[in-house]
Amino acid sequence: MEWSDINEYIIKFWEFRLFIVDGNAITLGKVVVAFFLLVLGYFLSKKFSKQLEARVLSRLDIDPALRYTLHQFSFYGMLIIFTLFILNFLNIPVTVFTVLGGALAIGVGFGSQNIVNNFFSGVIIMIERPVRIGDMIEIGALKGIVEEIGIRSTRVKSQDNTHIVVPNSVFLEQNVLNWTLSDNVVRGHLNIGVAYGSDVQKVRSLLIEAAHRHSKVLDYPKSEVFFLDFGDNALVFQLYYYSHIKNSLE
C-alpha cells in the first residue's frame, strides 16, 4: 500500500459524515478537533479562574464566600464561551437546542433529573448565598462546617472530622439551620442544681460571675440566669451564655 492510498484513507476517515445539522455536515474530523478544543477550553478556564483569584479577587476586600462564588462563575463563564466557540466551529446553531429540548426531557426521565436539579440548585446557592463557605449548618442529623460549594454538590466537614458530600438540591428542598448566616454568635445553656434553702440571689450572681470568668464566654450579650424547676433534691437553675460558634462546639 502506497503513501497516497494511506493518505486517501485518512482523508476519507477525517471527512466521514456523522450527521447533518441545519444543512451542515458534522464530520468525524470536526468532532475530534472539537473534543480537543473542549479539553483545552476546560484547562484554560481553570487557569483563568485561578489567575483571577490570585491576581484580582484575593486583593479585594470582599467576603470569602463571595470571592469563591465569583471564582466559580468565572470558570463556568469561560467554559460556556469555549463551548459556544466549538458549536460555531462545528456550524451547529445554538437554536438547535430548542429542537433538542424534547430529547433532554426524555433524558431527564431516564435519570438525569437529579443532575439537572443539583446543577440549577448550585447556581441558586451561589447567587442567593443561603449558605457560604465557613458557615456552620445543620440539616437533619448532619451538623458541620461548609468547606466547598460546587456546581453539583457541597462538601461539609462534620464534628466527627468526616466529610460529607451533600447534593445542592437538599439545601433548597429541606430546612437548613445556618448558625452563622448573620453572625457567628450563638447562645448556649446549662442546667445547675443547688441545695434547697440556698440564697437564690447569691446563686444567680455566682453563676453569672462563673460564666464571665470563662475565656470563651462573651461579655455581650450578657449571661442570664433563670429559675427552671423544683427538682427532687435541688432547685434547678438555667444559665444562658453567649459564645462564638466555634467555641461552643469545643
Coordinates of C-alpha atoms in Angstrom, one line a residue:
M1 CA 0.0 0.0 0.0
E2 CA 1.5 3.3 -1.1
W3 CA 1.5 6.5 0.9
S4 CA -1.1 8.1 -1.5
D5 CA -3.5 5.2 -0.6
I6 CA -2.9 5.7 3.2
N7 CA -3.4 9.5 2.8
E8 CA -6.7 8.8 0.9
Y9 CA -8.0 6.6 3.7
I10 CA -7.1 9.2 6.3
I11 CA -8.9 11.9 4.3
K12 CA -12.0 9.7 4.0
F13 CA -11.9 8.9 7.7
W14 CA -11.4 12.5 8.6
E15 CA -14.2 13.7 6.3
F16 CA -16.7 10.9 7.2
R17 CA -20.1 12.4 7.8
L18 CA -21.6 11.5 11.2
F19 CA -24.8 13.5 10.8
I20 CA -26.2 16.8 9.3
V21 CA -27.5 19.7 11.5
D22 CA -29.4 22.5 9.8
G23 CA -27.9 21.6 6.5
N24 CA -24.3 21.5 7.8
A25 CA -22.4 18.2 7.7
I26 CA -20.7 17.2 11.0
T27 CA -17.7 15.2 10.1
L28 CA -15.6 12.9 12.3
G29 CA -12.6 15.2 11.9
K30 CA -14.6 18.2 13.3
V31 CA -15.8 16.1 16.3
V32 CA -12.2 15.1 17.1
V33 CA -11.0 18.7 16.8
A34 CA -14.0 19.9 18.9
F35 CA -13.2 17.3 21.6
F36 CA -9.6 18.5 21.9
L37 CA -10.7 22.2 21.9
L38 CA -13.2 21.4 24.7
V39 CA -10.5 19.7 26.8
L40 CA -8.2 22.7 26.1
G41 CA -11.0 25.1 27.0
Y42 CA -11.6 23.3 30.3
F43 CA -7.9 23.7 31.4
L44 CA -7.7 27.3 30.1
S45 CA -10.9 28.1 32.0
K46 CA -9.4 26.6 35.1
K47 CA -6.2 28.5 34.7
F48 CA -8.1 31.8 34.0
S49 CA -10.2 31.4 37.1
K50 CA -7.2 30.6 39.3
Q51 CA -5.3 33.6 37.9
L52 CA -8.4 35.8 38.5
E53 CA -8.5 34.5 42.1
A54 CA -4.8 35.1 42.7
R55 CA -4.3 38.4 41.0
V56 CA -7.6 40.2 41.4
L57 CA -10.1 38.6 43.8
S58 CA -7.6 37.9 46.6
R59 CA -6.8 41.6 46.7
L60 CA -10.4 42.8 47.0
D61 CA -11.9 43.5 50.4
I62 CA -14.8 41.2 49.9
D63 CA -16.4 38.3 51.8
P64 CA -14.5 35.0 51.2
A65 CA -17.7 33.2 50.2
L66 CA -18.5 35.9 47.6
R67 CA -14.9 35.6 46.3
Y68 CA -15.4 31.9 45.9
T69 CA -18.7 32.4 44.1
L70 CA -17.0 34.9 41.6
H71 CA -14.2 32.4 41.1
Q72 CA -16.7 29.6 40.2
F73 CA -18.7 31.8 37.9
S74 CA -15.5 33.0 36.1
F75 CA -14.7 29.3 35.4
Y76 CA -18.1 28.3 34.2
G77 CA -18.5 31.5 32.2
M78 CA -15.2 30.9 30.3
L79 CA -16.3 27.2 29.8
I80 CA -19.6 28.4 28.3
I81 CA -17.7 30.8 25.9
F82 CA -15.4 27.9 24.8
T83 CA -18.5 25.7 24.3
L84 CA -20.2 28.3 22.1
F85 CA -17.0 28.7 20.1
I86 CA -16.9 25.0 19.5
L87 CA -20.5 24.9 18.4
N88 CA -19.7 27.7 16.0
F89 CA -16.7 25.7 14.7
L90 CA -19.0 22.7 14.1
N91 CA -21.5 25.0 12.4
I92 CA -24.2 24.0 14.9
P93 CA -26.5 26.9 15.6
V94 CA -27.5 27.5 19.2
T95 CA -31.1 27.4 18.2
V96 CA -30.8 23.7 17.6
F97 CA -31.1 23.2 21.3
T98 CA -34.8 24.2 21.1
V99 CA -35.2 21.0 19.0
L100 CA -33.2 19.0 21.5
G101 CA -35.5 20.2 24.3
G102 CA -37.7 17.1 23.8
A103 CA -34.6 14.8 23.9
L104 CA -33.4 16.5 27.1
A105 CA -36.8 15.9 28.6
I106 CA -36.6 12.2 27.8
G107 CA -33.1 12.2 29.3
V108 CA -34.4 13.7 32.5
G109 CA -36.9 10.9 32.7
F110 CA -34.0 8.4 32.4
G111 CA -32.1 9.6 35.4
S112 CA -30.6 13.0 34.6
Q113 CA -33.3 14.8 36.6
N114 CA -31.2 14.8 39.8
I115 CA -28.1 16.1 37.9
V116 CA -30.0 19.0 36.3
N117 CA -31.8 19.7 39.6
N118 CA -28.5 19.8 41.6
F119 CA -26.9 22.0 38.9
F120 CA -29.5 24.7 39.0
S121 CA -29.7 24.4 42.8
G122 CA -25.9 25.1 42.9
V123 CA -26.4 28.2 40.7
I124 CA -29.2 29.4 43.0
I125 CA -27.0 28.8 46.1
M126 CA -24.1 30.8 44.6
I127 CA -26.4 33.7 43.7
E128 CA -28.6 33.9 46.8
R129 CA -26.0 32.5 49.2
P130 CA -28.2 30.9 51.9
V131 CA -25.0 29.0 52.9
R132 CA -21.4 30.1 52.4
I133 CA -18.0 28.6 52.9
G134 CA -17.2 28.5 56.6
D135 CA -20.8 28.5 57.7
M136 CA -21.9 26.2 60.5
I137 CA -25.0 24.4 59.2
E138 CA -27.4 21.7 60.4
I139 CA -29.5 19.6 58.1
G140 CA -31.4 16.8 59.9
A141 CA -28.8 14.8 61.8
L142 CA -25.9 16.4 59.9
K143 CA -24.1 19.2 61.6
G144 CA -20.8 20.7 60.3
I145 CA -18.9 23.4 58.5
V146 CA -19.3 24.1 54.8
E147 CA -15.9 23.7 53.2
E148 CA -16.7 23.8 49.5
I149 CA -19.7 24.7 47.3
G150 CA -19.6 23.2 43.9
I151 CA -21.9 23.4 41.0
R152 CA -23.4 20.0 41.7
S153 CA -22.7 19.3 45.4
T154 CA -21.5 20.9 48.6
R155 CA -18.8 19.4 50.9
V156 CA -19.5 19.6 54.7
K157 CA -17.0 18.7 57.4
S158 CA -18.8 17.2 60.4
Q159 CA -18.0 17.4 64.1
D160 CA -16.5 13.9 63.8
N161 CA -13.9 15.3 61.3
T162 CA -15.6 13.4 58.5
H163 CA -16.5 14.9 55.1
I164 CA -20.0 14.6 53.7
V165 CA -20.9 15.4 50.1
V166 CA -24.4 16.9 50.1
P167 CA -26.3 17.3 46.8
N168 CA -27.2 21.0 46.3
S169 CA -30.9 20.3 45.8
V170 CA -31.0 19.3 49.5
F171 CA -30.4 22.9 50.6
L172 CA -33.5 24.1 48.7
E173 CA -35.8 21.2 49.4
Q174 CA -35.1 20.8 53.2
N175 CA -35.0 23.1 56.2
V176 CA -31.4 24.2 56.7
L177 CA -30.3 25.7 60.1
N178 CA -27.5 28.1 59.4
W179 CA -25.9 29.0 62.7
T180 CA -23.6 31.7 61.1
L181 CA -25.8 33.3 58.4
S182 CA -25.9 36.8 60.1
D183 CA -23.1 36.4 62.7
N184 CA -21.1 33.7 64.5
V185 CA -22.5 34.2 68.0
V186 CA -24.8 31.6 69.5
R187 CA -26.5 31.1 72.8
G188 CA -25.9 28.1 75.0
H189 CA -27.3 27.0 78.3
L190 CA -26.5 24.8 81.3
N191 CA -28.8 23.4 84.0
I192 CA -27.4 23.6 87.5
G193 CA -28.9 22.2 90.7
V194 CA -28.4 23.8 94.1
A195 CA -29.5 22.6 97.5
Y196 CA -32.9 23.7 98.9
G197 CA -32.5 26.7 101.2
S198 CA -29.7 28.3 99.1
D199 CA -29.7 32.0 98.7
V200 CA -31.3 32.5 95.2
Q201 CA -29.7 35.9 94.6
K202 CA -26.3 34.6 95.5
V203 CA -26.8 31.6 93.3
R204 CA -27.6 33.9 90.4
S205 CA -24.6 36.2 91.0
L206 CA -22.2 33.3 91.4
L207 CA -23.4 31.6 88.2
I208 CA -23.1 34.8 86.2
E209 CA -19.6 35.5 87.6
A210 CA -18.5 32.0 86.7
A211 CA -19.7 32.5 83.2
H212 CA -17.9 35.8 82.8
R213 CA -14.7 34.3 84.1
H214 CA -14.8 31.6 81.3
S215 CA -12.5 32.8 78.5
K216 CA -14.8 31.6 75.7
V217 CA -18.0 33.2 77.1
L218 CA -18.7 36.7 75.6
D219 CA -19.3 39.7 77.8
Y220 CA -22.0 40.9 75.5
P221 CA -24.8 39.8 75.1
K222 CA -24.8 39.4 78.9
S223 CA -25.3 36.0 80.5
E224 CA -28.6 35.4 82.3
V225 CA -29.8 33.0 85.0
F226 CA -33.4 31.8 85.4
F227 CA -35.1 29.5 87.9
L228 CA -36.2 26.4 86.0
D229 CA -37.8 23.8 88.3
F230 CA -38.1 22.3 91.7
G231 CA -36.1 19.1 91.4
D232 CA -36.3 16.1 93.6
N233 CA -33.2 17.0 95.6
A234 CA -32.3 20.5 94.3
L235 CA -33.5 23.8 92.9
V236 CA -32.8 23.8 89.2
F237 CA -31.5 27.0 87.6
Q238 CA -30.7 27.5 83.9
L239 CA -27.7 29.6 82.9
Y240 CA -27.8 31.2 79.4
Y241 CA -24.5 32.4 77.9
Y242 CA -23.2 33.6 74.5
S243 CA -20.1 32.5 72.7
H244 CA -18.7 32.2 69.2
I245 CA -20.0 29.2 67.3
K246 CA -16.6 27.5 67.1
N247 CA -16.0 27.9 70.8
S248 CA -19.4 26.5 71.6
L249 CA -18.6 23.3 69.8
E250 CA -15.4 22.6 71.8

